[in-house]
């Protein structure tokens, strides 16, 4: 049974969420541990067989999107036979959790400032909040080398 978390679908895209949750399913059962992480291997065709409602091209786009977002890692370096080019996959949980946390913080701020039309109202809202979420957003952005503001 394929399960889908709406939060992931909204954050990453529907096809990306479907692929990521299928990968998570196999990682849970995997006994292949490299570099301190569980990995699974599958060809594109094998992934497609598990998700026949998606075309191979759609699965490939989902994989590419997740790699570009640095949510998953794909490699062939764990294959013992150099002629075997079957990709191995793992989830970069830290990156995924950071992305989820930033989205939650963004949603929180959007709710917090709903209907706010002036700087004075923003200051009043910030004084009501203990600033925890705002500090986390600023720290996360600084760690990524971004500006220390909450503007997108």
JSON list of C-alpha atoms in Angstrom, two decimals:
[
{"chain": "A", "resi": 1, "resn": "UNK", "atom": "CA", "xyz": [0.00, 0.00, 0.00]},
{"chain": "A", "resi": 2, "resn": "UNK", "atom": "CA", "xyz": [1.38, 3.35, -1.01]},
{"chain": "A", "resi": 3, "resn": "UNK", "atom": "CA", "xyz": [0.75, 6.10, 1.53]},
{"chain": "A", "resi": 4, "resn": "UNK", "atom": "CA", "xyz": [1.03, 9.80, 0.82]},
{"chain": "A", "resi": 5, "resn": "UNK", "atom": "CA", "xyz": [1.62, 12.58, 3.31]},
{"chain": "A", "resi": 6, "resn": "UNK", "atom": "CA", "xyz": [-0.18, 15.73, 2.11]},
{"chain": "A", "resi": 7, "resn": "UNK", "atom": "CA", "xyz": [2.48, 17.90, 3.75]},
{"chain": "A", "resi": 8, "resn": "UNK", "atom": "CA", "xyz": [5.18, 16.35, 1.56]},
{"chain": "A", "resi": 9, "resn": "UNK", "atom": "CA", "xyz": [3.04, 16.65, -1.56]},
{"chain": "A", "resi": 10, "resn": "UNK", "atom": "CA", "xyz": [2.47, 20.36, -0.90]},
{"chain": "A", "resi": 11, "resn": "UNK", "atom": "CA", "xyz": [6.12, 20.99, -0.09]},
{"chain": "A", "resi": 12, "resn": "UNK", "atom": "CA", "xyz": [7.87, 18.88, -2.75]},
{"chain": "A", "resi": 13, "resn": "UNK", "atom": "CA", "xyz": [5.23, 18.15, -5.38]},
{"chain": "A", "resi": 14, "resn": "UNK", "atom": "CA", "xyz": [2.93, 15.16, -5.73]},
{"chain": "A", "resi": 15, "resn": "UNK", "atom": "CA", "xyz": [5.21, 12.91, -7.79]},
{"chain": "A", "resi": 16, "resn": "UNK", "atom": "CA", "xyz": [8.23, 13.78, -5.67]},
{"chain": "A", "resi": 17, "resn": "UNK", "atom": "CA", "xyz": [6.30, 12.92, -2.50]},
{"chain": "A", "resi": 18, "resn": "UNK", "atom": "CA", "xyz": [5.16, 9.61, -3.97]},
{"chain": "A", "resi": 19, "resn": "UNK", "atom": "CA", "xyz": [8.72, 8.69, -4.93]},
{"chain": "A", "resi": 20, "resn": "UNK", "atom": "CA", "xyz": [10.18, 9.85, -1.61]},
{"chain": "A", "resi": 21, "resn": "UNK", "atom": "CA", "xyz": [7.70, 7.80, 0.40]},
{"chain": "A", "resi": 22, "resn": "UNK", "atom": "CA", "xyz": [8.38, 4.72, -1.73]},
{"chain": "A", "resi": 23, "resn": "UNK", "atom": "CA", "xyz": [12.10, 5.22, -1.16]},
{"chain": "A", "resi": 24, "resn": "UNK", "atom": "CA", "xyz": [11.47, 5.60, 2.58]},
{"chain": "A", "resi": 25, "resn": "UNK", "atom": "CA", "xyz": [9.53, 2.33, 2.57]},
{"chain": "A", "resi": 26, "resn": "UNK", "atom": "CA", "xyz": [12.49, 0.43, 1.06]},
{"chain": "A", "resi": 27, "resn": "UNK", "atom": "CA", "xyz": [15.06, 2.19, 3.24]},
{"chain": "A", "resi": 28, "resn": "UNK", "atom": "CA", "xyz": [13.17, 1.01, 6.32]},
{"chain": "A", "resi": 29, "resn": "UNK", "atom": "CA", "xyz": [13.79, -2.62, 5.28]},
{"chain": "A", "resi": 30, "resn": "UNK", "atom": "CA", "xyz": [17.26, -2.15, 3.79]},
{"chain": "A", "resi": 31, "resn": "UNK", "atom": "CA", "xyz": [20.28, -3.93, 5.25]},
{"chain": "A", "resi": 32, "resn": "UNK", "atom": "CA", "xyz": [22.68, -2.02, 2.99]},
{"chain": "A", "resi": 33, "resn": "UNK", "atom": "CA", "xyz": [24.51, 0.51, 5.16]},
{"chain": "A", "resi": 34, "resn": "UNK", "atom": "CA", "xyz": [27.25, 2.66, 3.67]},
{"chain": "A", "resi": 35, "resn": "UNK", "atom": "CA", "xyz": [28.80, 5.75, 5.20]},
{"chain": "A", "resi": 36, "resn": "UNK", "atom": "CA", "xyz": [26.50, 5.40, 8.20]},
{"chain": "A", "resi": 37, "resn": "UNK", "atom": "CA", "xyz": [23.29, 5.51, 6.13]},
{"chain": "A", "resi": 38, "resn": "UNK", "atom": "CA", "xyz": [20.87, 2.97, 4.72]},
{"chain": "A", "resi": 39, "resn": "UNK", "atom": "CA", "xyz": [20.79, 2.77, 0.92]},
{"chain": "A", "resi": 40, "resn": "UNK", "atom": "CA", "xyz": [18.64, 0.95, -1.64]},
{"chain": "A", "resi": 41, "resn": "UNK", "atom": "CA", "xyz": [19.30, 0.26, -5.28]},
{"chain": "A", "resi": 42, "resn": "UNK", "atom": "CA", "xyz": [16.85, 0.17, -8.17]},
{"chain": "A", "resi": 43, "resn": "UNK", "atom": "CA", "xyz": [16.89, 0.90, -11.84]},
{"chain": "A", "resi": 44, "resn": "UNK", "atom": "CA", "xyz": [14.50, 3.46, -13.23]},
{"chain": "A", "resi": 45, "resn": "UNK", "atom": "CA", "xyz": [12.48, 0.61, -14.70]},
{"chain": "A", "resi": 46, "resn": "UNK", "atom": "CA", "xyz": [12.24, -1.08, -11.29]},
{"chain": "A", "resi": 47, "resn": "UNK", "atom": "CA", "xyz": [11.02, 2.15, -9.68]},
{"chain": "A", "resi": 48, "resn": "UNK", "atom": "CA", "xyz": [8.45, 2.48, -12.45]},
{"chain": "A", "resi": 49, "resn": "UNK", "atom": "CA", "xyz": [7.25, -1.08, -11.82]},
{"chain": "A", "resi": 50, "resn": "UNK", "atom": "CA", "xyz": [6.51, -0.08, -8.21]},
{"chain": "A", "resi": 51, "resn": "UNK", "atom": "CA", "xyz": [4.63, 3.04, -9.32]},
{"chain": "A", "resi": 52, "resn": "UNK", "atom": "CA", "xyz": [2.99, 2.00, -12.61]},
{"chain": "A", "resi": 53, "resn": "UNK", "atom": "CA", "xyz": [0.57, 4.94, -12.46]},
{"chain": "A", "resi": 54, "resn": "UNK", "atom": "CA", "xyz": [3.57, 7.22, -13.17]},
{"chain": "A", "resi": 55, "resn": "UNK", "atom": "CA", "xyz": [5.47, 7.09, -16.44]},
{"chain": "A", "resi": 56, "resn": "UNK", "atom": "CA", "xyz": [9.20, 6.32, -16.34]},
{"chain": "A", "resi": 57, "resn": "UNK", "atom": "CA", "xyz": [9.84, 9.87, -17.49]},
{"chain": "A", "resi": 58, "resn": "UNK", "atom": "CA", "xyz": [7.75, 11.24, -14.60]},
{"chain": "A", "resi": 59, "resn": "UNK", "atom": "CA", "xyz": [9.65, 9.07, -12.11]},
{"chain": "A", "resi": 60, "resn": "UNK", "atom": "CA", "xyz": [12.93, 10.35, -13.58]},
{"chain": "A", "resi": 61, "resn": "UNK", "atom": "CA", "xyz": [11.77, 13.96, -13.24]},
{"chain": "A", "resi": 62, "resn": "UNK", "atom": "CA", "xyz": [10.76, 13.35, -9.61]},
{"chain": "A", "resi": 63, "resn": "UNK", "atom": "CA", "xyz": [14.18, 11.84, -8.87]},
{"chain": "A", "resi": 64, "resn": "UNK", "atom": "CA", "xyz": [15.94, 14.75, -10.59]},
{"chain": "A", "resi": 65, "resn": "UNK", "atom": "CA", "xyz": [13.84, 17.28, -8.68]},
{"chain": "A", "resi": 66, "resn": "UNK", "atom": "CA", "xyz": [14.60, 15.63, -5.33]},
{"chain": "A", "resi": 67, "resn": "UNK", "atom": "CA", "xyz": [18.32, 15.43, -6.15]},
{"chain": "A", "resi": 68, "resn": "UNK", "atom": "CA", "xyz": [18.35, 19.10, -7.18]},
{"chain": "A", "resi": 69, "resn": "UNK", "atom": "CA", "xyz": [16.63, 20.00, -3.89]},
{"chain": "A", "resi": 70, "resn": "UNK", "atom": "CA", "xyz": [19.30, 17.88, -2.11]},
{"chain": "A", "resi": 71, "resn": "UNK", "atom": "CA", "xyz": [16.58, 15.79, -0.46]},
{"chain": "A", "resi": 72, "resn": "UNK", "atom": "CA", "xyz": [17.90, 12.51, -1.88]},
{"chain": "A", "resi": 73, "resn": "UNK", "atom": "CA", "xyz": [21.32, 11.32, -2.91]},
{"chain": "A", "resi": 74, "resn": "UNK", "atom": "CA", "xyz": [21.96, 8.99, -5.85]},
{"chain": "A", "resi": 75, "resn": "UNK", "atom": "CA", "xyz": [25.23, 7.21, -6.61]},
{"chain": "A", "resi": 76, "resn": "UNK", "atom": "CA", "xyz": [26.74, 4.14, -8.24]},
{"chain": "A", "resi": 77, "resn": "UNK", "atom": "CA", "xyz": [29.90, 4.10, -6.07]},
{"chain": "A", "resi": 78, "resn": "UNK", "atom": "CA", "xyz": [28.68, 1.17, -3.94]},
{"chain": "A", "resi": 79, "resn": "UNK", "atom": "CA", "xyz": [28.46, -1.26, -6.87]},
{"chain": "A", "resi": 80, "resn": "UNK", "atom": "CA", "xyz": [31.19, -3.89, -6.61]},
{"chain": "A", "resi": 81, "resn": "UNK", "atom": "CA", "xyz": [31.21, -4.56, -10.35]},
{"chain": "A", "resi": 82, "resn": "UNK", "atom": "CA", "xyz": [32.31, -1.45, -12.31]},
{"chain": "A", "resi": 83, "resn": "UNK", "atom": "CA", "xyz": [30.09, -2.43, -15.24]},
{"chain": "A", "resi": 84, "resn": "UNK", "atom": "CA", "xyz": [27.02, -2.37, -12.94]},
{"chain": "A", "resi": 85, "resn": "UNK", "atom": "CA", "xyz": [25.60, 1.15, -13.11]},
{"chain": "A", "resi": 86, "resn": "UNK", "atom": "CA", "xyz": [22.48, 0.51, -11.03]},
{"chain": "A", "resi": 87, "resn": "UNK", "atom": "CA", "xyz": [21.91, 3.61, -8.89]},
{"chain": "A", "resi": 88, "resn": "UNK", "atom": "CA", "xyz": [21.79, 3.55, -5.11]},
{"chain": "A", "resi": 89, "resn": "UNK", "atom": "CA", "xyz": [19.50, 5.98, -3.29]},
{"chain": "A", "resi": 90, "resn": "UNK", "atom": "CA", "xyz": [19.18, 7.41, 0.20]},
{"chain": "A", "resi": 91, "resn": "UNK", "atom": "CA", "xyz": [17.24, 10.23, 1.81]},
{"chain": "A", "resi": 92, "resn": "UNK", "atom": "CA", "xyz": [19.10, 13.21, 3.23]},
{"chain": "A", "resi": 93, "resn": "UNK", "atom": "CA", "xyz": [16.90, 13.48, 6.31]},
{"chain": "A", "resi": 94, "resn": "UNK", "atom": "CA", "xyz": [18.60, 16.58, 7.69]},
{"chain": "A", "resi": 95, "resn": "UNK", "atom": "CA", "xyz": [17.90, 18.51, 4.48]},
{"chain": "A", "resi": 96, "resn": "UNK", "atom": "CA", "xyz": [14.32, 17.24, 4.38]},
{"chain": "A", "resi": 97, "resn": "UNK", "atom": "CA", "xyz": [13.70, 18.18, 8.01]},
{"chain": "A", "resi": 98, "resn": "UNK", "atom": "CA", "xyz": [15.17, 21.66, 7.46]},
{"chain": "A", "resi": 99, "resn": "UNK", "atom": "CA", "xyz": [12.90, 22.17, 4.46]},
{"chain": "A", "resi": 100, "resn": "UNK", "atom": "CA", "xyz": [9.87, 21.00, 6.46]},
{"chain": "A", "resi": 101, "resn": "UNK", "atom": "CA", "xyz": [10.81, 23.24, 9.41]},
{"chain": "A", "resi": 102, "resn": "UNK", "atom": "CA", "xyz": [11.24, 26.29, 7.18]},
{"chain": "A", "resi": 103, "resn": "UNK", "atom": "CA", "xyz": [7.87, 25.63, 5.56]},
{"chain": "A", "resi": 104, "resn": "UNK", "atom": "CA", "xyz": [6.22, 25.27, 8.95]},
{"chain": "A", "resi": 105, "resn": "UNK", "atom": "CA", "xyz": [7.86, 28.50, 10.13]},
{"chain": "A", "resi": 106, "resn": "UNK", "atom": "CA", "xyz": [6.77, 30.27, 6.96]},
{"chain": "A", "resi": 107, "resn": "UNK", "atom": "CA", "xyz": [3.20, 29.01, 7.41]},
{"chain": "A", "resi": 108, "resn": "UNK", "atom": "CA", "xyz": [3.29, 30.13, 11.05]},
{"chain": "A", "resi": 109, "resn": "UNK", "atom": "CA", "xyz": [4.47, 33.63, 10.11]},
{"chain": "A", "resi": 110, "resn": "UNK", "atom": "CA", "xyz": [1.87, 33.85, 7.35]},
{"chain": "A", "resi": 111, "resn": "UNK", "atom": "CA", "xyz": [-0.83, 33.01, 9.89]},
{"chain": "A", "resi": 112, "resn": "UNK", "atom": "CA", "xyz": [0.70, 35.29, 12.49]},
{"chain": "A", "resi": 113, "resn": "UNK", "atom": "CA", "xyz": [0.74, 38.28, 10.15]},
{"chain": "A", "resi": 114, "resn": "UNK", "atom": "CA", "xyz": [-2.57, 37.60, 8.43]},
{"chain": "A", "resi": 115, "resn": "UNK", "atom": "CA", "xyz": [-4.40, 40.89, 8.03]},
{"chain": "A", "resi": 116, "resn": "UNK", "atom": "CA", "xyz": [-1.40, 42.93, 9.15]},
{"chain": "A", "resi": 117, "resn": "UNK", "atom": "CA", "xyz": [-1.08, 46.11, 7.13]},
{"chain": "A", "resi": 118, "resn": "UNK", "atom": "CA", "xyz": [1.47, 48.25, 9.00]},
{"chain": "A", "resi": 119, "resn": "UNK", "atom": "CA", "xyz": [4.89, 48.07, 10.63]},
{"chain": "A", "resi": 120, "resn": "UNK", "atom": "CA", "xyz": [3.26, 48.99, 13.94]},
{"chain": "A", "resi": 121, "resn": "UNK", "atom": "CA", "xyz": [1.00, 45.89, 13.70]},
{"chain": "A", "resi": 122, "resn": "UNK", "atom": "CA", "xyz": [4.02, 43.69, 12.84]},
{"chain": "A", "resi": 123, "resn": "UNK", "atom": "CA", "xyz": [5.89, 44.96, 15.91]},
{"chain": "A", "resi": 124, "resn": "UNK", "atom": "CA", "xyz": [2.86, 44.27, 18.08]},
{"chain": "A", "resi": 125, "resn": "UNK", "atom": "CA", "xyz": [2.63, 40.69, 16.74]},
{"chain": "A", "resi": 126, "resn": "UNK", "atom": "CA", "xyz": [6.35, 40.09, 17.29]},
{"chain": "A", "resi": 127, "resn": "UNK", "atom": "CA", "xyz": [6.10, 41.33, 20.87]},
{"chain": "A", "resi": 128, "resn": "UNK", "atom": "CA", "xyz": [3.31, 38.78, 21.51]},
{"chain": "A", "resi": 129, "resn": "UNK", "atom": "CA", "xyz": [5.46, 35.94, 20.12]},
{"chain": "A", "resi": 130, "resn": "UNK", "atom": "CA", "xyz": [8.48, 34.88, 22.18]},
{"chain": "A", "resi": 131, "resn": "UNK", "atom": "CA", "xyz": [10.55, 35.11, 18.98]},
{"chain": "A", "resi": 132, "resn": "UNK", "atom": "CA", "xyz": [11.51, 31.42, 18.89]},
{"chain": "A", "resi": 133, "resn": "UNK", "atom": "CA", "xyz": [10.25, 30.77, 15.38]},
{"chain": "A", "resi": 134, "resn": "UNK", "atom": "CA", "xyz": [11.72, 33.99, 14.06]},
{"chain": "A", "resi": 135, "resn": "UNK", "atom": "CA", "xyz": [15.15, 33.18, 15.56]},
{"chain": "A", "resi": 136, "resn": "UNK", "atom": "CA", "xyz": [15.06, 29.69, 14.03]},
{"chain": "A", "resi": 137, "resn": "UNK", "atom": "CA", "xyz": [14.30, 31.12, 10.60]},
{"chain": "A", "resi": 138, "resn": "UNK", "atom": "CA", "xyz": [17.14, 33.62, 10.87]},
{"chain": "A", "resi": 139, "resn": "UNK", "atom": "CA", "xyz": [19.61, 30.96, 12.06]},
{"chain": "A", "resi": 140, "resn": "UNK", "atom": "CA", "xyz": [18.59, 28.55, 9.30]},
{"chain": "A", "resi": 141, "resn": "UNK", "atom": "CA", "xyz": [19.08, 31.24, 6.67]},
{"chain": "A", "resi": 142, "resn": "UNK", "atom": "CA", "xyz": [22.46, 32.25, 8.12]},
{"chain": "A", "resi": 143, "resn": "UNK", "atom": "CA", "xyz": [23.62, 28.61, 8.08]},
{"chain": "A", "resi": 144, "resn": "UNK", "atom": "CA", "xyz": [22.73, 28.41, 4.40]},
{"chain": "A", "resi": 145, "resn": "UNK", "atom": "CA", "xyz": [24.64, 31.64, 3.73]},
{"chain": "A", "resi": 146, "resn": "UNK", "atom": "CA", "xyz": [21.46, 33.62, 3.12]},
{"chain": "A", "resi": 147, "resn": "UNK", "atom": "CA", "xyz": [20.45, 36.98, 4.51]},
{"chain": "A", "resi": 148, "resn": "UNK", "atom": "CA", "xyz": [19.55, 37.19, 8.18]},
{"chain": "A", "resi": 149, "resn": "UNK", "atom": "CA", "xyz": [16.06, 38.45, 7.40]},
{"chain": "A", "resi": 150, "resn": "UNK", "atom": "CA", "xyz": [12.70, 36.81, 7.11]},
{"chain": "A", "resi": 151, "resn": "UNK", "atom": "CA", "xyz": [12.01, 38.16, 3.63]},
{"chain": "A", "resi": 152, "resn": "UNK", "atom": "CA", "xyz": [11.94, 35.69, 0.75]}
]
